[in-house]
Coordinates of C-alpha atoms and ligand atoms in Angstrom, one line a residue:
M1 CA 62.3 12.5 -94.9
N2 CA 63.5 15.2 -97.3
N3 CA 60.6 16.3 -99.4
H4 CA 62.9 17.9 -101.9
P5 CA 65.7 15.2 -102.2
L6 CA 67.4 16.9 -105.2
S7 CA 66.2 20.4 -104.6
V8 CA 68.1 23.2 -103.0
A9 CA 67.7 26.9 -103.7
E10 CA 70.2 28.2 -106.2
P11 CA 73.1 29.9 -104.2
G12 CA 72.8 33.6 -103.8
L13 CA 69.1 33.7 -104.7
D14 CA 66.9 36.4 -103.2
L15 CA 64.3 34.1 -101.7
F16 CA 62.0 37.0 -100.8
A17 CA 62.0 38.3 -104.3
E18 CA 61.5 34.8 -105.8
I19 CA 58.7 33.9 -103.5
E20 CA 57.0 37.2 -104.5
R21 CA 57.4 36.4 -108.2
L22 CA 56.2 32.8 -107.9
R23 CA 53.2 33.8 -105.7
R24 CA 52.1 36.3 -108.4
D25 CA 52.7 33.9 -111.3
L26 CA 50.8 31.0 -109.7
N27 CA 48.0 33.1 -108.2
A28 CA 49.0 31.6 -104.8
V29 CA 48.1 32.7 -101.3
I30 CA 50.5 32.1 -98.4
L31 CA 48.8 31.4 -95.1
A32 CA 51.0 31.2 -92.0
H33 CA 50.5 30.3 -88.4
F34 CA 51.9 32.5 -85.6
Y35 CA 54.4 29.7 -84.7
Q36 CA 56.2 30.0 -88.0
E37 CA 59.7 31.5 -88.2
P38 CA 59.7 35.3 -88.5
D39 CA 60.7 35.5 -92.2
I40 CA 57.8 33.3 -93.1
Q41 CA 55.3 35.3 -91.0
D42 CA 56.6 38.5 -92.7
I43 CA 56.2 37.3 -96.2
A44 CA 52.8 35.6 -95.7
D45 CA 49.6 37.1 -97.2
F46 CA 47.9 36.3 -93.9
V47 CA 49.1 35.2 -90.4
G48 CA 46.6 33.9 -87.9
D49 CA 45.5 31.3 -85.4
S50 CA 43.9 28.0 -86.5
L51 CA 40.4 29.4 -86.7
A52 CA 41.3 32.5 -88.7
L53 CA 43.5 30.4 -91.0
S54 CA 40.7 28.0 -91.8
Q55 CA 38.3 30.9 -92.3
R56 CA 40.8 32.4 -94.8
A57 CA 41.3 29.1 -96.5
A58 CA 37.5 28.8 -96.9
E59 CA 37.3 32.2 -98.5
T60 CA 40.3 32.5 -100.7
E61 CA 40.0 32.9 -104.4
A62 CA 43.7 32.0 -105.1
E63 CA 44.3 29.0 -107.2
V64 CA 47.1 27.6 -105.0
I65 CA 47.2 27.7 -101.2
V66 CA 50.7 27.4 -99.6
F67 CA 50.1 26.5 -95.9
A68 CA 53.0 27.6 -93.7
G69 CA 51.9 25.6 -90.7
V70 CA 51.5 21.9 -90.0
H71 CA 49.9 19.0 -91.8
F72 CA 46.4 19.1 -90.2
M73 CA 46.1 22.8 -91.1
A74 CA 47.0 22.2 -94.7
E75 CA 44.7 19.2 -94.8
T76 CA 41.8 21.3 -93.5
A77 CA 42.5 23.8 -96.3
K78 CA 42.4 21.0 -98.8
I79 CA 39.1 19.6 -97.5
L80 CA 37.6 23.1 -97.8
N81 CA 39.1 23.5 -101.4
P82 CA 39.1 20.0 -103.0
D83 CA 39.7 21.6 -106.5
K84 CA 42.7 23.7 -105.5
Q85 CA 46.3 22.8 -105.1
V86 CA 47.4 22.9 -101.4
L87 CA 51.1 22.9 -100.7
L88 CA 52.9 22.4 -97.4
P89 CA 56.6 23.3 -97.4
D90 CA 57.6 20.2 -95.4
L91 CA 55.3 17.2 -95.4
E92 CA 56.8 16.0 -92.2
A93 CA 55.4 19.0 -90.3
G94 CA 53.0 17.0 -88.1
C95 CA 51.6 17.5 -84.6
S96 CA 51.7 15.3 -81.5
L97 CA 48.0 15.8 -81.0
A98 CA 47.1 14.5 -84.5
D99 CA 49.6 11.7 -84.3
G100 CA 48.4 10.7 -80.8
C101 CA 44.8 10.0 -82.0
P102 CA 45.0 7.2 -84.6
P103 CA 41.6 6.9 -86.4
A104 CA 41.2 3.1 -85.8
E105 CA 41.8 3.5 -82.0
F106 CA 39.6 6.6 -82.0
A107 CA 36.7 4.5 -83.6
T108 CA 37.1 1.8 -80.9
F109 CA 37.1 4.5 -78.2
L110 CA 33.9 6.1 -79.6
A111 CA 32.2 2.8 -79.7
R112 CA 32.4 2.8 -75.8
Y113 CA 30.3 6.0 -75.7
P114 CA 27.0 5.5 -77.6
G115 CA 24.7 8.5 -77.6
H116 CA 27.6 11.0 -77.3
K117 CA 28.2 13.8 -79.7
V118 CA 31.9 14.2 -80.7
I119 CA 33.8 17.5 -80.7
S120 CA 37.2 17.3 -82.2
Y121 CA 39.9 19.9 -81.9
I122 CA 41.1 20.9 -85.3
N123 CA 44.6 19.4 -84.4
C124 CA 43.6 15.9 -85.7
S125 CA 43.7 14.0 -88.9
A126 CA 41.0 14.2 -91.6
A127 CA 39.9 10.6 -90.7
T128 CA 39.4 11.7 -87.1
K129 CA 37.5 14.7 -88.2
A130 CA 35.3 12.5 -90.4
M131 CA 34.2 10.7 -87.1
S132 CA 33.2 14.0 -85.4
D133 CA 30.0 16.0 -85.2
V134 CA 31.8 19.3 -85.0
I135 CA 35.4 20.7 -85.0
C136 CA 36.7 23.4 -82.7
T137 CA 39.8 25.4 -82.2
S138 CA 41.2 26.9 -79.0
S139 CA 39.4 30.2 -79.8
N140 CA 35.9 28.7 -80.1
A141 CA 36.0 25.5 -78.0
V142 CA 33.9 26.9 -75.2
K143 CA 31.3 28.3 -77.6
I144 CA 31.2 25.0 -79.5
V145 CA 30.6 22.9 -76.4
Q146 CA 27.9 25.4 -75.3
S147 CA 26.1 24.9 -78.6
F148 CA 25.0 21.5 -77.3
P149 CA 22.2 21.2 -74.8
A150 CA 23.4 20.8 -71.2
D151 CA 22.2 17.2 -71.0
Q152 CA 23.9 16.1 -74.2
P153 CA 26.8 13.8 -73.4
L154 CA 30.0 14.8 -75.2
V155 CA 33.3 13.3 -76.2
F156 CA 36.1 15.9 -76.6
A157 CA 39.3 14.9 -78.5
P158 CA 42.2 14.8 -78.8
D159 CA 43.6 17.4 -76.4
R160 CA 42.9 16.4 -72.8
Y161 CA 44.3 19.7 -71.4
L162 CA 42.2 21.9 -73.7
G163 CA 39.2 19.7 -72.9
S164 CA 39.7 19.9 -69.2
W165 CA 40.1 23.7 -69.3
V166 CA 36.7 23.8 -71.2
Q167 CA 35.3 21.5 -68.5
R168 CA 36.5 23.8 -65.7
S169 CA 35.3 26.9 -67.6
L170 CA 31.8 25.6 -68.1
N171 CA 31.5 23.2 -65.1
R172 CA 30.4 20.6 -67.6
D173 CA 31.6 17.0 -67.9
L174 CA 33.3 15.8 -71.1
V175 CA 34.7 12.4 -72.0
L176 CA 38.3 13.2 -72.9
W177 CA 40.6 11.4 -75.3
P178 CA 44.0 11.3 -73.6
G179 CA 46.1 13.3 -76.0
S180 CA 48.4 16.3 -75.5
C181 CA 50.6 18.8 -77.3
E182 CA 54.2 17.8 -76.6
V183 CA 55.2 21.5 -76.5
H184 CA 52.6 22.9 -74.2
E185 CA 52.5 20.0 -71.8
V186 CA 56.1 20.6 -70.7
F187 CA 55.8 24.1 -69.5
S188 CA 56.8 23.9 -65.8
E189 CA 54.4 25.2 -63.1
K190 CA 57.4 25.4 -60.7
R191 CA 59.4 27.6 -63.0
L192 CA 56.4 29.7 -63.9
V193 CA 55.9 30.5 -60.2
E194 CA 59.6 31.3 -59.9
L195 CA 59.2 33.8 -62.8
K196 CA 56.2 35.4 -61.2
V197 CA 58.3 36.0 -58.1
E198 CA 61.1 37.4 -60.2
Y199 CA 58.7 39.7 -62.1
P200 CA 55.9 40.6 -59.6
A201 CA 54.3 43.2 -61.9
A202 CA 54.1 40.8 -64.9
V203 CA 50.9 39.4 -66.2
V204 CA 50.7 35.8 -67.5
A205 CA 49.1 34.8 -70.8
A206 CA 48.9 31.0 -71.5
H207 CA 47.5 28.7 -74.2
P208 CA 44.8 26.2 -73.1
E209 CA 46.9 23.3 -74.4
C210 CA 48.9 23.7 -71.1
P211 CA 48.2 21.6 -68.1
A212 CA 45.8 22.9 -65.4
G213 CA 48.7 23.5 -62.9
V214 CA 50.2 26.0 -65.3
L215 CA 46.9 27.6 -66.4
Q216 CA 45.8 28.3 -62.8
H217 CA 48.6 31.0 -62.7
A218 CA 47.4 32.7 -65.9
D219 CA 45.7 36.1 -66.1
L220 CA 44.6 35.2 -69.6
V221 CA 44.0 31.7 -71.1
G222 CA 43.4 31.8 -74.9
S223 CA 44.3 31.0 -78.4
T224 CA 47.3 32.5 -80.1
S225 CA 45.1 35.4 -81.4
A226 CA 43.6 35.9 -77.9
I227 CA 47.1 36.0 -76.4
L228 CA 48.2 38.6 -78.9
K229 CA 45.1 40.7 -78.3
Y230 CA 45.6 40.6 -74.6
A231 CA 49.3 41.6 -74.9
R232 CA 48.3 44.6 -77.0
E233 CA 45.5 45.7 -74.6
T234 CA 46.9 45.0 -71.1
P235 CA 48.3 48.1 -69.3
A236 CA 51.0 45.8 -67.8
R237 CA 54.5 46.5 -69.1
Q238 CA 55.8 42.9 -68.6
I239 CA 54.1 39.8 -70.0
I240 CA 55.0 36.2 -69.3
V241 CA 54.2 34.2 -72.4
V242 CA 53.3 30.6 -72.0
T243 CA 53.0 29.2 -75.5
E244 CA 55.2 28.4 -78.5
A245 CA 58.0 30.9 -78.9
G246 CA 57.1 31.8 -82.5
I247 CA 54.3 34.0 -81.2
L248 CA 57.0 36.4 -79.8
H249 CA 57.7 37.8 -83.3
Q250 CA 54.2 39.3 -83.7
M251 CA 54.1 40.3 -80.1
R252 CA 57.3 42.2 -80.3
K253 CA 56.0 44.0 -83.4
D254 CA 52.8 44.9 -81.6
N255 CA 54.4 45.9 -78.3
P256 CA 57.9 47.4 -78.9
D257 CA 57.8 49.0 -75.4
K258 CA 56.7 46.0 -73.4
E259 CA 59.0 43.3 -71.9
L260 CA 58.1 39.8 -73.1
I261 CA 59.2 37.0 -71.0
P262 CA 59.0 33.5 -72.5
A263 CA 58.0 30.9 -70.0
P264 CA 60.5 28.0 -69.8
G265 CA 59.9 24.3 -70.2
N266 CA 60.9 21.8 -67.5
D267 CA 64.3 21.2 -69.0
E268 CA 67.0 23.9 -69.1
S269 CA 68.9 22.2 -71.8
C270 CA 66.2 22.1 -74.5
N271 CA 64.3 24.6 -76.6
C272 CA 61.1 22.9 -75.3
N273 CA 58.9 25.9 -76.1
E274 CA 59.6 25.6 -79.8
C275 CA 57.4 23.2 -81.8
P276 CA 59.7 21.0 -83.8
Y277 CA 57.1 20.4 -86.4
M278 CA 56.3 24.0 -87.0
K279 CA 60.0 24.8 -87.3
L280 CA 60.5 22.2 -90.1
N281 CA 59.2 24.9 -92.5
T282 CA 61.9 27.3 -93.7
L283 CA 61.9 30.2 -96.1
E284 CA 64.0 28.0 -98.5
K285 CA 61.4 25.2 -98.4
L286 CA 58.6 27.8 -98.9
Y287 CA 60.4 28.9 -102.1
L288 CA 61.0 25.3 -103.2
C289 CA 57.4 24.3 -102.8
L290 CA 56.3 27.2 -104.9
R291 CA 58.9 26.6 -107.5
D292 CA 58.3 22.8 -107.7
R293 CA 54.6 22.8 -106.7
T294 CA 55.3 20.0 -104.2
P295 CA 54.8 18.6 -101.5
E296 CA 51.1 18.6 -102.3
I297 CA 48.4 17.7 -99.8
T298 CA 45.9 15.0 -100.9
V299 CA 42.9 13.7 -99.0
D300 CA 40.9 10.6 -99.8
P301 CA 37.7 12.2 -101.4
A302 CA 35.3 10.0 -99.3
V303 CA 37.1 10.9 -96.0
A304 CA 37.2 14.6 -97.1
A305 CA 33.5 14.7 -97.8
K306 CA 32.7 13.3 -94.3
A307 CA 35.3 15.6 -92.6
L308 CA 33.9 18.7 -94.4
I309 CA 30.6 18.5 -92.5
P310 CA 31.9 19.1 -89.0
I311 CA 34.4 21.7 -90.3
N312 CA 31.6 23.6 -91.9
R313 CA 29.5 23.3 -88.8
M314 CA 32.4 24.9 -86.9
L315 CA 32.7 27.7 -89.4
E316 CA 28.9 28.4 -89.2
L317 CA 29.0 28.4 -85.4
S318 CA 31.9 30.8 -85.5
R319 CA 30.4 33.5 -87.7
Ligands
13P1 P1 45.8 28.4 -82.1 O1 46.7 29.3 -83.0 O2 44.5 28.1 -82.7 O3 45.7 28.9 -80.8 O4 46.5 27.0 -82.1 C1 47.7 26.7 -81.4 C2 48.4 25.5 -81.9 O5 48.9 24.7 -81.2 C3 48.4 25.2 -83.3 O6 49.1 24.1 -83.5
SF4_2 FE1 50.9 20.3 -82.5 FE2 51.7 21.4 -80.2 FE3 53.1 21.8 -82.4 FE4 50.7 23.0 -82.2 S1 52.6 23.4 -80.9 S2 51.5 21.9 -84.0 S3 49.6 21.5 -81.0 S4 52.8 19.8 -81.4

Protein backbone atom coordinates (compact mmCIF):
# COMPACT_ATOMS: atom_id res chain seq x y z
CA MET A 1 0.00 0.00 0.00
CA ASN A 2 1.24 3.49 -0.81
CA ASN A 3 0.56 5.67 2.21
CA HIS A 4 0.94 8.82 0.15
CA PRO A 5 -0.98 7.91 -3.01
CA LEU A 6 -0.84 11.41 -4.49
CA SER A 7 2.21 12.62 -2.64
CA VAL A 8 5.72 12.89 -3.90
CA ALA A 9 8.30 15.41 -2.87
CA GLU A 10 8.57 18.41 -5.15
CA PRO A 11 11.47 17.82 -7.61
CA GLY A 12 14.75 19.38 -6.60
CA LEU A 13 13.71 19.92 -2.99
CA ASP A 14 16.43 19.87 -0.35
CA LEU A 15 14.87 17.17 1.82
CA PHE A 16 17.32 17.70 4.68
CA ALA A 17 16.53 21.44 4.87
CA GLU A 18 12.77 20.83 4.58
CA ILE A 19 12.78 18.18 7.31
CA GLU A 20 14.72 20.60 9.55
CA ARG A 21 12.17 23.36 8.90
CA LEU A 22 9.11 21.15 9.45
CA ARG A 23 10.56 19.57 12.57
CA ARG A 24 11.04 23.05 14.06
CA ASP A 25 7.62 24.36 12.94
CA LEU A 26 5.74 21.33 14.29
CA ASN A 27 7.79 20.95 17.47
CA ALA A 28 8.45 17.38 16.34
CA VAL A 29 11.08 14.91 17.47
CA ILE A 30 12.49 12.31 15.06
CA LEU A 31 13.38 9.00 16.72
CA ALA A 32 15.23 6.45 14.58
CA HIS A 33 16.31 2.85 15.01
CA PHE A 34 19.84 1.68 14.12
CA TYR A 35 18.42 -0.34 11.20
CA GLN A 36 17.19 2.74 9.34
CA GLU A 37 18.99 3.98 6.24
CA PRO A 38 22.02 6.23 6.92
CA ASP A 39 20.39 9.55 5.92
CA ILE A 40 17.52 8.95 8.33
CA GLN A 41 19.88 8.04 11.17
CA ASP A 42 21.91 11.19 10.49
CA ILE A 43 18.96 13.59 10.55
CA ALA A 44 17.21 12.00 13.56
CA ASP A 45 17.18 13.74 16.94
CA PHE A 46 17.95 10.41 18.56
CA VAL A 47 19.09 7.01 17.25
CA GLY A 48 18.83 4.01 19.52
CA ASP A 49 17.85 0.44 20.25
CA SER A 50 14.27 -0.51 21.10
CA LEU A 51 14.63 0.14 24.82
CA ALA A 52 16.36 3.52 24.46
CA LEU A 53 13.80 4.59 21.86
CA SER A 54 10.88 3.76 24.14
CA GLN A 55 12.61 5.55 27.03
CA ARG A 56 13.04 8.62 24.80
CA ALA A 57 9.43 8.40 23.66
CA ALA A 58 8.31 8.28 27.30
CA GLU A 59 10.29 11.42 28.14
CA THR A 60 9.87 13.66 25.11
CA GLU A 61 8.25 17.06 25.41
CA ALA A 62 7.79 17.39 21.65
CA GLU A 63 4.21 17.69 20.38
CA VAL A 64 4.72 15.34 17.43
CA ILE A 65 6.77 12.12 17.42
CA VAL A 66 8.03 10.87 14.06
CA PHE A 67 9.10 7.27 14.50
CA ALA A 68 11.62 6.15 11.90
CA GLY A 69 11.35 2.48 12.73
CA VAL A 70 8.63 -0.13 12.45
CA HIS A 71 4.99 -0.20 13.47
CA PHE A 72 5.29 -1.80 16.93
CA MET A 73 7.85 0.87 17.92
CA ALA A 74 5.60 3.75 16.85
CA GLU A 75 2.64 2.04 18.49
CA THR A 76 4.56 1.81 21.77
CA ALA A 77 5.35 5.52 21.51
CA LYS A 78 1.64 6.24 20.97
CA ILE A 79 0.63 4.12 23.98
CA LEU A 80 3.10 6.13 26.08
CA ASN A 81 1.81 9.43 24.60
CA PRO A 82 -1.91 9.09 23.90
CA ASP A 83 -2.32 12.86 23.53
CA LYS A 84 0.50 13.33 21.03
CA GLN A 85 0.52 12.77 17.33
CA VAL A 86 2.77 9.83 16.38
CA LEU A 87 3.74 9.47 12.72
CA LEU A 88 5.36 6.53 10.93
CA PRO A 89 6.81 7.33 7.48
CA ASP A 90 5.42 4.09 6.00
CA LEU A 91 2.50 2.37 7.71
CA GLU A 92 3.46 -0.93 6.04
CA ALA A 93 6.69 -1.08 8.06
CA GLY A 94 5.74 -4.14 10.09
CA CYS A 95 7.72 -6.96 11.67
CA SER A 96 7.59 -10.74 11.21
CA LEU A 97 7.63 -11.22 14.98
CA ALA A 98 4.61 -8.98 15.55
CA ASP A 99 2.77 -10.44 12.54
CA GLY A 100 3.56 -13.98 13.69
CA CYS A 101 1.74 -13.57 16.99
CA PRO A 102 -1.93 -12.81 16.21
CA PRO A 103 -3.69 -11.73 19.42
CA ALA A 104 -6.58 -14.24 19.16
CA GLU A 105 -4.18 -17.18 18.75
CA PHE A 106 -2.01 -15.82 21.53
CA ALA A 107 -5.02 -15.71 23.87
CA THR A 108 -5.79 -19.38 23.04
CA PHE A 109 -2.13 -20.29 23.66
CA LEU A 110 -2.08 -18.50 27.03
CA ALA A 111 -5.22 -20.33 28.14
CA ARG A 112 -3.14 -23.54 28.05
CA TYR A 113 -0.76 -22.13 30.69
CA PRO A 114 -2.74 -21.06 33.76
CA GLY A 115 -0.62 -19.68 36.58
CA HIS A 116 2.08 -18.46 34.18
CA LYS A 117 3.23 -14.86 34.03
CA VAL A 118 3.64 -13.51 30.53
CA ILE A 119 6.75 -11.70 29.28
CA SER A 120 6.41 -10.28 25.78
CA TYR A 121 9.22 -8.96 23.63
CA ILE A 122 8.45 -5.39 22.55
CA ASN A 123 8.28 -6.67 18.93
CA CYS A 124 4.56 -7.46 19.16
CA SER A 125 1.23 -5.71 18.68
CA ALA A 126 -0.52 -3.54 21.28
CA ALA A 127 -3.15 -6.28 21.69
CA THR A 128 -0.46 -8.85 22.53
CA LYS A 129 1.16 -6.42 24.94
CA ALA A 130 -2.24 -5.96 26.60
CA MET A 131 -2.23 -9.70 27.46
CA SER A 132 1.24 -9.52 29.03
CA ASP A 133 2.53 -8.91 32.56
CA VAL A 134 5.71 -7.19 31.45
CA ILE A 135 7.42 -6.20 28.20
CA CYS A 136 11.12 -6.67 27.47
CA THR A 137 13.61 -5.81 24.75
CA SER A 138 16.77 -7.65 23.80
CA SER A 139 18.79 -5.39 26.10
CA ASN A 140 16.83 -6.20 29.26
CA ALA A 141 15.24 -9.64 28.60
CA VAL A 142 17.56 -11.46 31.03
CA LYS A 143 16.95 -8.88 33.76
CA ILE A 144 13.17 -8.95 33.24
CA VAL A 145 13.05 -12.77 33.50
CA GLN A 146 15.22 -12.58 36.63
CA SER A 147 12.75 -10.16 38.21
CA PHE A 148 10.39 -13.13 38.74
CA PRO A 149 10.99 -15.67 41.53
CA ALA A 150 12.76 -18.83 40.28
CA ASP A 151 9.66 -20.96 40.88
CA GLN A 152 7.32 -18.66 38.91
CA PRO A 153 6.32 -20.35 35.62
CA LEU A 154 6.76 -18.00 32.66
CA VAL A 155 5.57 -17.68 29.08
CA PHE A 156 7.98 -15.81 26.78
CA ALA A 157 6.70 -14.49 23.44
CA PRO A 158 6.94 -14.00 20.53
CA ASP A 159 10.64 -14.65 19.69
CA ARG A 160 11.62 -18.26 20.34
CA TYR A 161 15.29 -17.58 19.60
CA LEU A 162 15.58 -14.67 22.03
CA GLY A 163 13.61 -16.75 24.54
CA SER A 164 15.83 -19.79 24.17
CA TRP A 165 18.97 -17.62 24.51
CA VAL A 166 17.55 -16.27 27.80
CA GLN A 167 16.78 -19.87 28.84
CA ARG A 168 20.36 -20.93 28.19
CA SER A 169 21.81 -17.79 29.85
CA LEU A 170 19.82 -18.32 33.06
CA ASN A 171 19.37 -22.09 32.95
CA ARG A 172 15.67 -21.48 33.45
CA ASP A 173 12.68 -23.00 31.67
CA LEU A 174 10.35 -20.74 29.70
CA VAL A 175 7.29 -21.63 27.66
CA LEU A 176 8.11 -20.19 24.24
CA TRP A 177 5.73 -18.89 21.59
CA PRO A 178 7.13 -20.17 18.25
CA GLY A 179 7.87 -16.85 16.53
CA SER A 180 10.99 -15.59 14.78
CA CYS A 181 12.56 -12.62 13.05
CA GLU A 182 12.73 -13.39 9.34
CA VAL A 183 16.00 -11.48 9.04
CA HIS A 184 17.95 -12.95 11.96
CA GLU A 185 16.77 -16.52 11.55
CA VAL A 186 18.41 -16.84 8.13
CA PHE A 187 21.97 -16.09 9.20
CA SER A 188 23.87 -19.19 8.25
CA GLU A 189 25.97 -21.02 10.85
CA LYS A 190 27.93 -22.75 8.08
CA ARG A 191 28.86 -19.50 6.39
CA LEU A 192 29.68 -17.83 9.71
CA VAL A 193 32.13 -20.64 10.50
CA GLU A 194 33.69 -20.20 7.04
CA LEU A 195 34.09 -16.46 7.74
CA LYS A 196 35.78 -17.20 11.07
CA VAL A 197 38.28 -19.42 9.24
CA GLU A 198 38.87 -16.65 6.69
CA TYR A 199 39.32 -14.00 9.43
CA PRO A 200 40.88 -15.90 12.37
CA ALA A 201 41.59 -12.70 14.36
CA ALA A 202 38.03 -11.39 14.06
CA VAL A 203 35.55 -11.30 16.94
CA VAL A 204 31.87 -12.06 16.37
CA ALA A 205 29.01 -9.87 17.65
CA ALA A 206 25.48 -11.25 17.19
CA HIS A 207 21.92 -10.29 18.01
CA PRO A 208 19.95 -12.74 20.23
CA GLU A 209 17.20 -13.00 17.59
CA CYS A 210 19.62 -15.40 15.79
CA PRO A 211 19.28 -19.18 16.19
CA ALA A 212 21.38 -20.99 18.82
CA GLY A 213 23.67 -22.56 16.21
CA VAL A 214 24.78 -19.06 15.15
CA LEU A 215 24.96 -17.61 18.67
CA GLN A 216 27.27 -20.36 19.91
CA HIS A 217 30.04 -18.85 17.72
CA ALA A 218 29.58 -15.30 19.06
CA ASP A 219 31.95 -13.48 21.42
CA LEU A 220 29.16 -11.05 22.25
CA VAL A 221 25.41 -11.62 22.12
CA GLY A 222 23.39 -8.46 22.67
CA SER A 223 21.00 -5.78 21.50
CA THR A 224 21.98 -3.33 18.78
CA SER A 225 23.28 -0.89 21.45
CA ALA A 226 25.27 -3.66 23.14
CA ILE A 227 26.77 -4.69 19.78
CA LEU A 228 27.78 -1.08 19.05
CA LYS A 229 29.32 -0.70 22.53
CA TYR A 230 31.26 -3.95 22.09
CA ALA A 231 32.52 -2.85 18.67
CA ARG A 232 33.84 0.40 20.20
CA GLU A 233 35.49 -1.30 23.16
CA THR A 234 36.99 -4.49 21.72
CA PRO A 235 40.72 -4.33 20.98
CA ALA A 236 40.08 -6.60 17.98
CA ARG A 237 40.59 -4.88 14.61
CA GLN A 238 38.08 -7.04 12.72
CA ILE A 239 34.46 -7.60 13.74
CA ILE A 240 32.02 -10.03 12.16
CA VAL A 241 28.59 -8.45 12.57
CA VAL A 242 25.60 -10.79 12.79
CA THR A 243 22.59 -8.50 12.72
CA GLU A 244 20.69 -6.26 10.32
CA ALA A 245 23.08 -4.38 8.03
CA GLY A 246 21.73 -0.91 8.94
CA ILE A 247 23.81 -1.05 12.13
CA LEU A 248 27.00 -0.79 10.05
CA HIS A 249 26.41 2.95 9.53
CA GLN A 250 26.87 3.86 13.21
CA MET A 251 29.55 1.21 13.59
CA ARG A 252 31.62 2.69 10.77
CA LYS A 253 31.27 6.18 12.27
CA ASP A 254 32.38 4.86 15.67
CA ASN A 255 35.23 2.70 14.36
CA PRO A 256 36.76 4.19 11.21
CA ASP A 257 39.92 2.09 11.67
CA LYS A 258 38.27 -1.30 12.23
CA GLU A 259 37.23 -3.74 9.53
CA LEU A 260 33.53 -4.60 9.78
CA ILE A 261 32.49 -7.85 8.16
CA PRO A 262 28.73 -8.33 7.73
CA ALA A 263 27.72 -11.97 8.19
CA PRO A 264 25.86 -13.42 5.23
CA GLY A 265 22.47 -15.07 5.13
CA ASN A 266 22.02 -18.58 3.76
CA ASP A 267 21.24 -17.40 0.24
CA GLU A 268 23.93 -15.68 -1.87
CA SER A 269 21.36 -14.08 -4.13
CA CYS A 270 19.42 -12.02 -1.59
CA ASN A 271 20.05 -9.09 0.74
CA CYS A 272 18.84 -11.34 3.54
CA ASN A 273 20.55 -9.29 6.25
CA GLU A 274 18.41 -6.24 5.44
CA CYS A 275 15.02 -5.91 7.12
CA PRO A 276 12.51 -5.25 4.33
CA TYR A 277 10.16 -3.49 6.77
CA MET A 278 12.76 -1.14 8.25
CA LYS A 279 13.88 -0.26 4.73
CA LEU A 280 10.39 0.85 3.66
CA ASN A 281 11.08 4.18 5.36
CA THR A 282 12.98 6.64 3.18
CA LEU A 283 14.09 10.25 3.59
CA GLU A 284 11.38 11.30 1.13
CA LYS A 285 8.66 9.51 3.13
CA LEU A 286 10.03 11.09 6.31
CA TYR A 287 9.63 14.51 4.69
CA LEU A 288 6.14 13.68 3.38
CA CYS A 289 4.89 12.44 6.73
CA LEU A 290 6.04 15.68 8.39
CA ARG A 291 4.55 17.78 5.59
CA ASP A 292 1.19 15.96 5.49
CA ARG A 293 1.13 14.77 9.12
CA THR A 294 0.22 11.28 7.99
CA PRO A 295 0.33 8.25 8.29
CA GLU A 296 -0.64 8.63 11.91
CA ILE A 297 -0.60 5.80 14.47
CA THR A 298 -3.82 5.17 16.35
CA VAL A 299 -4.42 2.60 19.10
CA ASP A 300 -7.77 1.60 20.55
CA PRO A 301 -7.83 3.44 23.92
CA ALA A 302 -9.00 0.36 25.87
CA VAL A 303 -6.20 -1.77 24.41
CA ALA A 304 -3.70 1.05 24.94
CA ALA A 305 -4.65 1.40 28.61
CA LYS A 306 -4.02 -2.33 29.17
CA ALA A 307 -0.78 -2.36 27.15
CA LEU A 308 0.59 0.65 29.04
CA ILE A 309 0.80 -1.33 32.31
CA PRO A 310 3.41 -3.92 31.16
CA ILE A 311 5.32 -1.26 29.18
CA ASN A 312 5.61 0.93 32.28
CA ARG A 313 6.64 -2.11 34.32
CA MET A 314 9.50 -2.66 31.87
CA LEU A 315 10.54 1.00 32.04
CA GLU A 316 10.54 0.87 35.86
CA LEU A 317 12.61 -2.34 35.91
CA SER A 318 15.08 -0.82 33.43
CA ARG A 319 15.92 2.36 35.37
P1 LIG B 1 17.17 -3.86 19.43
O1 LIG B 1 17.56 -2.58 18.76
O2 LIG B 1 16.41 -3.58 20.67
O3 LIG B 1 18.34 -4.74 19.65
O4 LIG B 1 16.14 -4.61 18.48
C1 LIG B 1 16.44 -5.18 17.29
C2 LIG B 1 15.28 -5.34 16.40
O5 LIG B 1 15.11 -6.31 15.74
C3 LIG B 1 14.34 -4.27 16.27
O6 LIG B 1 13.40 -4.66 15.38
FE1 LIG C 1 11.14 -7.37 12.96
FE2 LIG C 1 13.37 -8.65 12.39
FE3 LIG C 1 12.78 -6.49 11.01
FE4 LIG C 1 13.49 -6.26 13.60
S1 LIG C 1 14.78 -6.96 11.92
S2 LIG C 1 11.76 -5.24 12.59
S3 LIG C 1 12.64 -8.15 14.45
S4 LIG C 1 11.60 -8.41 11.03
